[in-house]
């Protein structure tokens, strides 16, 4: 079933990607487990975020000492994040703060309580590119 926008514009498109945000109290300790035990490869590291690769997955270990939402957050690629967020809110979703590593940004919580992210991808496929 497709939704129709009465203004004649197409609804935003969403495409699941291979990224999962894992909210953990201590990214360095989580890195020791995911890299040392599970064999993930470290791609980048800051005090608040460790990016790991494993097969088709990209995992982001995000510092979040007191999570206020799900610990594992999947994401969807969108061509225009602002439009997607507006459309999702119009469909009954609400915005929830991501956490201390991104204090001015939001995830989306669907009408059923599931939290996910929408990531704007440019023509090259990279975030904001």
C-alpha positions as a Markdown table, in Angstrom:
| # | Residue | x | y | z |
|---|---|---|---|---|
| 1 | Unk | 0.0 | 0.0 | 0.0 |
| 2 | Unk | 1.4 | 3.4 | -1.0 |
| 3 | Unk | 0.6 | 6.6 | 0.8 |
| 4 | Unk | -0.4 | 9.6 | -1.3 |
| 5 | Unk | 0.6 | 13.1 | -0.5 |
| 6 | Unk | -2.3 | 15.5 | -1.5 |
| 7 | Unk | 0.3 | 18.2 | -2.4 |
| 8 | Unk | 1.4 | 16.0 | -5.3 |
| 9 | Unk | 4.9 | 15.3 | -3.9 |
| 10 | Unk | 6.2 | 11.8 | -3.4 |
| 11 | Unk | 6.6 | 10.5 | 0.1 |
| 12 | Unk | 10.2 | 10.2 | 1.4 |
| 13 | Unk | 11.9 | 6.9 | 0.5 |
| 14 | Unk | 13.5 | 4.8 | 3.3 |
| 15 | Unk | 16.1 | 2.1 | 2.7 |
| 16 | Unk | 17.5 | 0.0 | 5.6 |
| 17 | Unk | 21.2 | 0.1 | 5.8 |
| 18 | Unk | 23.9 | -2.1 | 7.5 |
| 19 | Unk | 24.4 | 0.2 | 10.6 |
| 20 | Unk | 23.5 | -0.5 | 14.2 |
| 21 | Unk | 24.0 | 2.0 | 17.1 |
| 22 | Unk | 24.8 | 0.2 | 20.3 |
| 23 | Unk | 24.3 | 2.4 | 23.4 |
| 24 | Unk | 26.8 | 1.4 | 26.1 |
| 25 | Unk | 28.0 | 3.0 | 29.3 |
| 26 | Unk | 31.7 | 2.6 | 28.3 |
| 27 | Unk | 32.6 | 2.4 | 24.6 |
| 28 | Unk | 36.2 | 1.3 | 25.3 |
| 29 | Unk | 35.1 | -1.6 | 27.5 |
| 30 | Unk | 32.5 | -2.6 | 24.8 |
| 31 | Unk | 35.3 | -2.4 | 22.2 |
| 32 | Unk | 37.4 | -4.9 | 24.2 |
| 33 | Unk | 34.5 | -7.4 | 23.9 |
| 34 | Unk | 33.4 | -6.7 | 20.3 |
| 35 | Unk | 37.0 | -6.6 | 18.9 |
| 36 | Unk | 38.7 | -9.0 | 21.3 |
| 37 | Unk | 36.1 | -11.6 | 21.6 |
| 38 | Unk | 33.9 | -11.3 | 18.5 |
| 39 | Unk | 36.7 | -10.3 | 16.2 |
| 40 | Unk | 35.2 | -7.0 | 14.9 |
| 41 | Unk | 37.6 | -4.6 | 13.2 |
| 42 | Unk | 38.0 | -1.1 | 14.6 |
| 43 | Unk | 37.3 | 1.5 | 11.9 |
| 44 | Unk | 37.5 | 4.7 | 14.0 |
| 45 | Unk | 37.5 | 5.7 | 17.6 |
| 46 | Unk | 36.7 | 8.8 | 19.7 |
| 47 | Unk | 36.0 | 8.9 | 23.5 |
| 48 | Unk | 32.2 | 8.8 | 22.7 |
| 49 | Unk | 32.1 | 6.5 | 19.7 |
| 50 | Unk | 33.9 | 3.4 | 18.5 |
| 51 | Unk | 33.0 | 2.3 | 14.9 |
| 52 | Unk | 33.4 | -1.4 | 14.2 |
| 53 | Unk | 33.0 | -3.5 | 11.1 |
| 54 | Unk | 32.1 | -7.1 | 11.0 |
| 55 | Unk | 31.0 | -8.8 | 7.8 |
| 56 | Unk | 28.1 | -6.7 | 6.4 |
| 57 | Unk | 27.5 | -4.9 | 9.7 |
| 58 | Unk | 28.8 | -1.5 | 10.9 |
| 59 | Unk | 28.5 | -1.2 | 14.6 |
| 60 | Unk | 28.7 | 2.1 | 16.5 |
| 61 | Unk | 29.5 | 1.8 | 20.2 |
| 62 | Unk | 28.1 | 5.0 | 21.6 |
| 63 | Unk | 28.7 | 6.4 | 25.1 |
| 64 | Unk | 25.4 | 6.5 | 26.9 |
| 65 | Unk | 25.7 | 6.0 | 30.6 |
| 66 | Unk | 22.0 | 6.4 | 31.3 |
| 67 | Unk | 20.1 | 5.3 | 28.1 |
| 68 | Unk | 16.5 | 6.6 | 27.8 |
| 69 | Unk | 15.6 | 4.4 | 24.9 |
| 70 | Unk | 16.6 | 1.0 | 23.3 |
| 71 | Unk | 20.2 | 0.0 | 23.6 |
| 72 | Unk | 20.3 | -1.3 | 19.9 |
| 73 | Unk | 19.1 | 1.2 | 17.3 |
| 74 | Unk | 18.8 | 0.3 | 13.6 |
| 75 | Unk | 18.9 | 3.0 | 10.9 |
| 76 | Unk | 17.4 | 3.8 | 7.5 |
| 77 | Unk | 19.0 | 5.9 | 4.8 |
| 78 | Unk | 16.9 | 8.8 | 3.4 |
| 79 | Unk | 17.7 | 11.4 | 0.8 |
| 80 | Unk | 16.4 | 14.3 | 2.9 |
| 81 | Unk | 16.4 | 13.8 | 6.7 |
| 82 | Unk | 14.3 | 16.9 | 7.5 |
| 83 | Unk | 11.5 | 15.8 | 5.1 |
| 84 | Unk | 11.7 | 12.3 | 6.4 |
| 85 | Unk | 11.4 | 13.4 | 10.1 |
| 86 | Unk | 8.4 | 15.6 | 9.2 |
| 87 | Unk | 6.7 | 12.8 | 7.4 |
| 88 | Unk | 7.4 | 10.4 | 10.2 |
| 89 | Unk | 6.0 | 12.8 | 12.8 |
| 90 | Unk | 2.9 | 13.3 | 10.6 |
| 91 | Unk | 2.5 | 9.5 | 10.6 |
| 92 | Unk | 2.4 | 9.3 | 14.4 |
| 93 | Unk | 6.1 | 9.0 | 15.3 |
| 94 | Unk | 7.8 | 11.1 | 17.9 |
| 95 | Unk | 11.4 | 12.3 | 18.2 |
| 96 | Unk | 13.5 | 11.1 | 21.1 |
| 97 | Unk | 16.9 | 12.5 | 22.1 |
| 98 | Unk | 19.8 | 10.3 | 20.9 |
| 99 | Unk | 22.0 | 10.7 | 24.0 |
| 100 | Unk | 25.0 | 12.6 | 25.4 |
| 101 | Unk | 27.3 | 12.0 | 22.4 |
| 102 | Unk | 24.8 | 13.9 | 20.2 |
| 103 | Unk | 22.9 | 16.2 | 22.5 |
| 104 | Unk | 21.1 | 18.2 | 19.8 |
| 105 | Unk | 19.9 | 15.3 | 17.6 |
| 106 | Unk | 17.1 | 12.8 | 17.6 |
| 107 | Unk | 16.1 | 9.3 | 16.9 |
| 108 | Unk | 12.5 | 8.4 | 15.8 |
| 109 | Unk | 10.1 | 6.3 | 17.9 |
| 110 | Unk | 7.4 | 4.7 | 15.9 |
| 111 | Unk | 3.8 | 4.4 | 17.1 |
| 112 | Unk | 4.6 | 0.9 | 18.5 |
| 113 | Unk | 7.5 | 2.1 | 20.6 |
| 114 | Unk | 10.4 | 0.9 | 18.3 |
| 115 | Unk | 13.3 | 3.4 | 18.1 |
| 116 | Unk | 15.3 | 3.9 | 14.9 |
| 117 | Unk | 17.4 | 6.4 | 13.2 |
| 118 | Unk | 17.2 | 8.1 | 9.8 |
| 119 | Unk | 20.5 | 9.0 | 8.2 |
| 120 | Unk | 20.6 | 11.5 | 5.3 |
| 121 | Unk | 22.8 | 10.1 | 2.5 |
| 122 | Unk | 24.2 | 12.2 | -0.3 |
| 123 | Unk | 24.8 | 11.1 | -3.9 |
| 124 | Unk | 28.0 | 9.3 | -3.0 |
| 125 | Unk | 26.3 | 7.2 | -0.3 |
| 126 | Unk | 28.1 | 8.7 | 2.7 |
| 127 | Unk | 26.3 | 10.6 | 5.5 |
| 128 | Unk | 25.7 | 14.1 | 4.5 |
| 129 | Unk | 27.7 | 13.7 | 1.3 |
